[in-house]
XYZ file of C-alpha atoms in Angstrom:
378
model
C 50.801 28.884 110.553
C 48.071 31.017 109.012
C 44.702 29.781 107.795
C 45.692 30.559 104.200
C 48.970 28.664 104.333
C 47.302 25.598 105.895
C 44.680 25.459 103.133
C 47.394 25.861 100.521
C 49.368 23.022 102.098
C 46.336 20.736 101.901
C 45.734 21.785 98.304
C 49.331 21.243 97.179
C 49.431 17.820 98.862
C 46.181 16.845 97.159
C 47.494 17.974 93.771
C 50.637 15.895 94.255
C 48.601 12.780 95.095
C 45.812 13.300 92.552
C 48.394 13.758 89.792
C 49.945 10.380 90.618
C 46.809 8.328 91.231
C 43.151 8.245 90.305
C 41.096 10.628 92.486
C 38.905 7.841 93.878
C 41.910 5.966 95.237
C 43.236 8.872 97.342
C 41.798 9.286 100.834
C 41.538 12.371 103.011
C 43.853 10.644 105.495
C 46.521 10.256 102.794
C 46.224 13.917 101.847
C 46.692 14.906 105.474
C 49.697 12.621 105.900
C 51.266 14.130 102.788
C 50.631 17.612 104.219
C 51.850 16.531 107.697
C 48.546 17.610 109.234
C 45.950 15.855 111.362
C 42.789 14.584 109.694
C 40.649 16.972 111.714
C 42.461 19.997 110.297
C 41.303 19.063 106.771
C 37.632 19.590 107.624
C 38.259 23.099 108.932
C 39.004 24.133 105.357
C 37.190 21.675 103.077
C 33.888 19.967 103.784
C 34.931 16.845 101.880
C 37.245 15.595 99.143
C 34.881 16.623 96.349
C 34.867 20.225 97.550
C 38.668 20.129 97.499
C 38.964 18.758 93.951
C 36.452 21.330 92.730
C 38.506 24.059 94.393
C 41.610 22.767 92.604
C 39.825 22.644 89.229
C 38.651 26.213 89.747
C 42.225 27.217 90.461
C 43.518 25.558 87.288
C 41.035 27.491 85.150
C 42.017 30.732 86.871
C 45.720 30.051 86.276
C 45.154 29.327 82.595
C 43.059 32.493 82.289
C 45.861 34.486 83.879
C 48.414 32.957 81.511
C 46.242 33.716 78.475
C 45.798 37.325 79.580
C 49.411 37.827 78.465
C 48.553 36.965 74.847
C 49.910 39.661 72.542
C 50.410 40.514 68.881
C 49.701 43.175 66.291
C 47.642 40.903 64.049
C 45.791 37.580 64.104
C 48.836 35.527 63.139
C 50.981 37.005 65.890
C 48.223 36.495 68.458
C 47.698 32.870 67.360
C 51.414 32.221 67.787
C 51.371 33.891 71.198
C 48.340 31.884 72.356
C 49.886 28.624 71.157
C 53.152 29.343 72.939
C 51.306 30.141 76.183
C 49.242 26.938 76.147
C 52.129 24.637 75.227
C 54.365 26.247 77.845
C 51.654 26.060 80.529
C 51.237 22.312 79.986
C 54.999 21.764 80.134
C 55.418 23.802 83.320
C 52.336 22.519 85.175
C 52.183 18.799 84.458
C 50.589 18.079 87.833
C 47.753 20.556 87.278
C 47.138 19.320 83.740
C 47.001 15.728 84.991
C 44.513 16.575 87.736
C 42.366 18.630 85.375
C 42.202 15.791 82.863
C 40.495 13.671 85.487
C 38.311 16.553 86.570
C 37.363 17.160 82.937
C 36.011 13.628 82.819
C 34.440 13.504 86.294
C 32.983 17.022 86.553
C 32.262 18.089 83.019
C 31.073 21.567 83.974
C 34.711 22.549 84.500
C 35.593 21.375 80.999
C 32.668 23.499 79.810
C 34.099 26.523 81.546
C 37.624 25.943 80.279
C 36.281 25.460 76.754
C 34.469 28.798 77.009
C 37.706 30.435 78.159
C 39.533 28.963 75.171
C 36.793 30.067 72.784
C 37.002 33.633 74.110
C 40.786 33.606 73.797
C 40.626 32.223 70.263
C 38.037 34.849 69.324
C 40.307 37.536 70.765
C 43.245 36.189 68.771
C 41.284 36.070 65.511
C 39.305 39.255 66.072
C 36.002 37.511 65.378
C 33.531 35.094 66.933
C 34.460 31.427 66.534
C 32.410 28.402 65.566
C 32.485 24.967 67.184
C 34.472 23.686 64.204
C 37.092 26.426 64.639
C 37.329 25.625 68.350
C 37.766 21.890 67.715
C 40.355 22.487 65.023
C 42.458 25.046 66.867
C 42.075 24.305 70.554
C 41.630 20.555 70.132
C 44.840 20.370 68.158
C 46.847 22.577 70.533
C 45.552 21.016 73.766
C 46.139 17.433 72.739
C 49.605 18.052 71.327
C 50.598 20.084 74.393
C 49.324 17.455 76.829
C 50.948 14.590 74.955
C 54.258 16.449 74.922
C 54.034 17.306 78.620
C 52.731 14.012 80.006
C 53.905 11.378 77.527
C 57.127 12.925 76.264
C 55.866 13.058 72.677
C 58.041 15.343 70.576
C 56.158 18.114 68.807
C 57.280 21.254 67.004
C 55.791 24.535 68.176
C 56.514 26.077 64.776
C 54.744 23.225 62.998
C 51.661 23.564 65.187
C 51.548 27.306 64.582
C 51.793 26.766 60.824
C 48.960 24.216 60.911
C 46.776 26.623 62.841
C 47.404 29.516 60.494
C 47.686 27.752 57.123
C 46.084 24.327 57.536
C 47.471 20.795 57.315
C 46.263 19.489 53.950
C 46.835 22.752 52.142
C 44.855 23.264 48.981
C 43.088 19.890 49.043
C 39.367 19.856 48.329
C 36.786 17.333 49.435
C 33.657 15.722 48.064
C 30.830 15.642 50.607
C 29.171 12.678 48.900
C 32.378 10.648 49.137
C 32.890 11.417 52.819
C 29.336 11.018 54.116
C 27.652 8.906 51.445
C 28.491 5.643 53.169
C 26.568 2.816 54.770
C 28.159 2.145 58.134
C 28.802 -1.510 58.881
C 29.235 -2.875 62.369
C 31.848 -5.570 63.037
C 30.693 -9.157 62.882
C 29.140 -10.329 66.141
C 31.083 -13.199 67.647
C 29.131 -16.237 68.781
C 31.923 -17.139 71.186
C 30.353 -17.092 74.634
C 33.406 -18.482 76.390
C 34.178 -17.343 79.912
C 36.837 -14.841 78.827
C 34.493 -13.121 76.368
C 31.712 -13.032 78.964
C 34.040 -11.416 81.484
C 35.266 -8.840 78.953
C 31.724 -7.910 77.918
C 30.556 -7.593 81.520
C 33.680 -5.663 82.470
C 33.301 -3.139 79.673
C 29.813 -2.209 80.848
C 30.581 -2.213 84.585
C 33.899 -0.373 84.451
C 32.674 1.942 81.701
C 29.562 2.986 83.617
C 30.838 2.959 87.219
C 34.633 3.217 87.124
C 37.538 0.971 88.024
C 37.574 1.608 91.773
C 33.813 1.201 92.170
C 33.695 -2.362 90.815
C 35.095 -5.454 92.525
C 35.855 -8.851 91.055
C 32.825 -10.484 92.702
C 30.491 -7.997 90.997
C 32.256 -8.592 87.704
C 31.972 -12.377 87.876
C 28.345 -12.164 89.044
C 27.498 -10.001 86.032
C 29.196 -12.529 83.756
C 27.490 -15.467 85.489
C 30.827 -17.015 86.435
C 32.838 -17.901 89.515
C 35.736 -15.875 90.893
C 37.937 -18.832 90.006
C 36.978 -18.413 86.346
C 38.265 -14.833 86.478
C 41.686 -15.863 87.771
C 41.899 -18.549 85.131
C 42.241 -15.761 82.547
C 43.548 -12.714 84.446
C 46.119 -12.210 87.195
C 44.387 -9.218 88.781
C 41.732 -6.559 88.335
C 44.443 -4.210 87.043
C 45.558 -6.739 84.420
C 41.939 -7.241 83.372
C 41.430 -3.493 83.016
C 44.542 -3.270 80.867
C 43.042 -5.891 78.558
C 39.870 -3.805 78.313
C 41.920 -0.794 77.200
C 43.707 -2.866 74.549
C 40.398 -4.252 73.317
C 38.814 -0.782 73.198
C 41.601 0.447 70.935
C 41.290 -2.571 68.657
C 37.537 -2.126 68.367
C 37.737 1.582 67.518
C 40.473 1.078 64.920
C 38.751 -1.942 63.384
C 35.437 -0.102 63.121
C 37.049 2.832 61.335
C 39.129 0.573 59.070
C 36.222 -1.551 57.825
C 34.141 1.549 57.078
C 36.738 3.802 55.424
C 35.986 4.256 51.747
C 38.628 3.537 49.091
C 39.782 6.251 46.717
C 39.701 9.176 49.147
C 42.293 11.923 49.146
C 44.100 12.657 52.412
C 41.661 15.363 53.504
C 38.606 13.228 52.736
C 40.102 10.284 54.591
C 40.683 12.398 57.695
C 37.162 13.813 57.627
C 35.603 10.392 57.204
C 37.784 9.049 60.025
C 36.621 11.806 62.410
C 33.010 11.155 61.459
C 33.353 7.390 61.942
C 35.045 7.879 65.312
C 31.986 9.826 66.419
C 29.656 7.127 65.097
C 31.561 4.489 67.058
C 31.336 6.518 70.281
C 27.607 6.962 69.794
C 27.299 3.171 69.570
C 29.689 2.326 72.407
C 30.586 5.111 74.833
C 32.030 2.702 77.406
C 35.231 2.407 75.379
C 35.899 6.122 75.836
C 35.290 5.983 79.594
C 37.617 3.015 79.993
C 40.474 4.659 78.086
C 40.110 7.937 80.015
C 40.170 6.189 83.399
C 43.045 4.080 82.161
C 45.235 7.196 82.057
C 45.555 6.762 85.821
C 44.908 3.057 86.359
C 47.066 1.716 83.519
C 48.983 4.617 81.921
C 51.344 2.369 79.948
C 48.370 0.699 78.248
C 46.904 4.089 77.338
C 50.219 5.185 75.847
C 50.123 1.999 73.767
C 46.522 2.832 72.784
C 47.600 6.168 71.292
C 50.784 4.687 69.833
C 48.642 2.306 67.783
C 46.736 5.247 66.299
C 50.025 7.008 65.590
C 51.239 3.888 63.791
C 48.155 4.027 61.571
C 48.982 7.608 60.631
C 52.615 6.684 60.005
C 51.479 4.212 57.339
C 50.128 7.166 55.355
C 53.563 8.787 55.293
C 53.754 12.368 54.072
C 50.650 12.176 51.881
C 48.795 15.492 51.802
C 51.319 17.383 53.946
C 53.058 20.570 52.833
C 56.307 19.256 51.263
C 58.270 22.429 52.011
C 57.393 22.626 55.714
C 57.641 18.857 56.093
C 61.153 18.822 54.634
C 62.279 21.790 56.728
C 60.999 20.508 60.083
C 61.826 16.903 61.103
C 58.966 16.978 63.642
C 56.370 18.325 61.216
C 54.712 14.998 60.423
C 54.754 13.805 64.040
C 53.253 17.125 65.126
C 50.519 16.805 62.499
C 49.599 13.377 63.883
C 49.184 14.715 67.430
C 47.246 17.704 66.109
C 44.867 15.482 64.133
C 44.384 13.093 67.052
C 43.484 16.132 69.145
C 40.737 17.199 66.763
C 39.151 13.746 66.952
C 39.637 13.523 70.723
C 37.844 16.770 71.487
C 35.247 16.104 68.805
C 34.464 12.915 70.723
C 34.254 14.773 74.038
C 31.832 17.324 72.586
C 29.721 14.594 71.040
C 29.544 12.417 74.159
C 29.055 15.023 76.839
C 27.515 17.984 75.070
C 25.991 16.826 71.813
C 25.805 19.061 68.760
C 23.110 21.639 68.112
C 23.389 20.780 64.439
C 24.357 17.497 62.842
C 27.674 15.723 63.261
C 28.090 15.870 59.493
C 27.787 19.661 59.556
C 30.474 19.954 62.234
C 32.872 17.610 60.434
C 32.195 19.347 57.133
C 33.031 22.705 58.703
C 36.329 21.344 60.046
C 37.306 20.597 56.424
C 37.852 24.281 55.670
C 40.395 24.667 58.463
C 42.216 21.436 57.635
C 42.640 22.751 54.100
C 43.101 26.492 54.658
C 43.828 27.074 58.349
C 42.319 29.841 60.442
């Protein structure tokens, strides 16, 4: 067995395990058992588990770069279609790598930075011009989220619909009033005076799990932070996993409630979407722990995270076909569903940029710039 093949065996075993479970819960010993190697062999190739995961993340970026190097087309539209096809196909064919990278994106943000730069360069190449942050969020956010949801959650999306949205927009021809979208006074939800044991546990858990992670917090630490006994915890929750699932459900309810109570009446479909993106960012700036909990939940409680996104989809479904291109919507049965995933992707990556990178300009300027692409496409 050569040195190269041994390292590759360790890497492939780690990818298989990391794609099934949260990185923190997988030990070096488990990786070696999966690879049918002794523990000592591991350290001949990787100093520790972090070095290994970083090596894997580097490899994912290189593979995506190689895939994108095949982008082709005689004009911007053809290149956009080619790029979209490559990214959607890559996610479908490499579910394990996408799953591992999604954790790495959250844990080691510099790799997300590097992948984002790769996507920006590819988008600029496709369009034949430099791209703004708003263009990146609109195009790549929409593609990435829809592709990942299709690959990992089985969500049905239409490649043709996504390509049309990229090129021509979603709310075609609609205009927006800046004063209507941003001229609002944001209200926070009413503060509950209920200091019962369940509420105290939930509040303590949000902060602890959100700041440190599921596997780094035990029930004793949780109950100590809430000023309660371990027995009080089990009065309300069967296990730490069940408790974490409740935190995910509550995070979704809080985000949706915050947006709902602050959405202005009388907005057209484009204005409503812009205000929703803006309010999502405001919520994250007030409570970033909700985001961390949902992201970690993708591995700890995946069914609860699927329900989290399903609730947002249900909110979009209530709006029906309002604002969508009637011709494309009638011709493609997956057009509306694809638009929902695309729009969720814009908000998702807007939130990532806001939380981890900040904006050089104002959030309002970024959201306002996204309006052009929602209405006219790239």
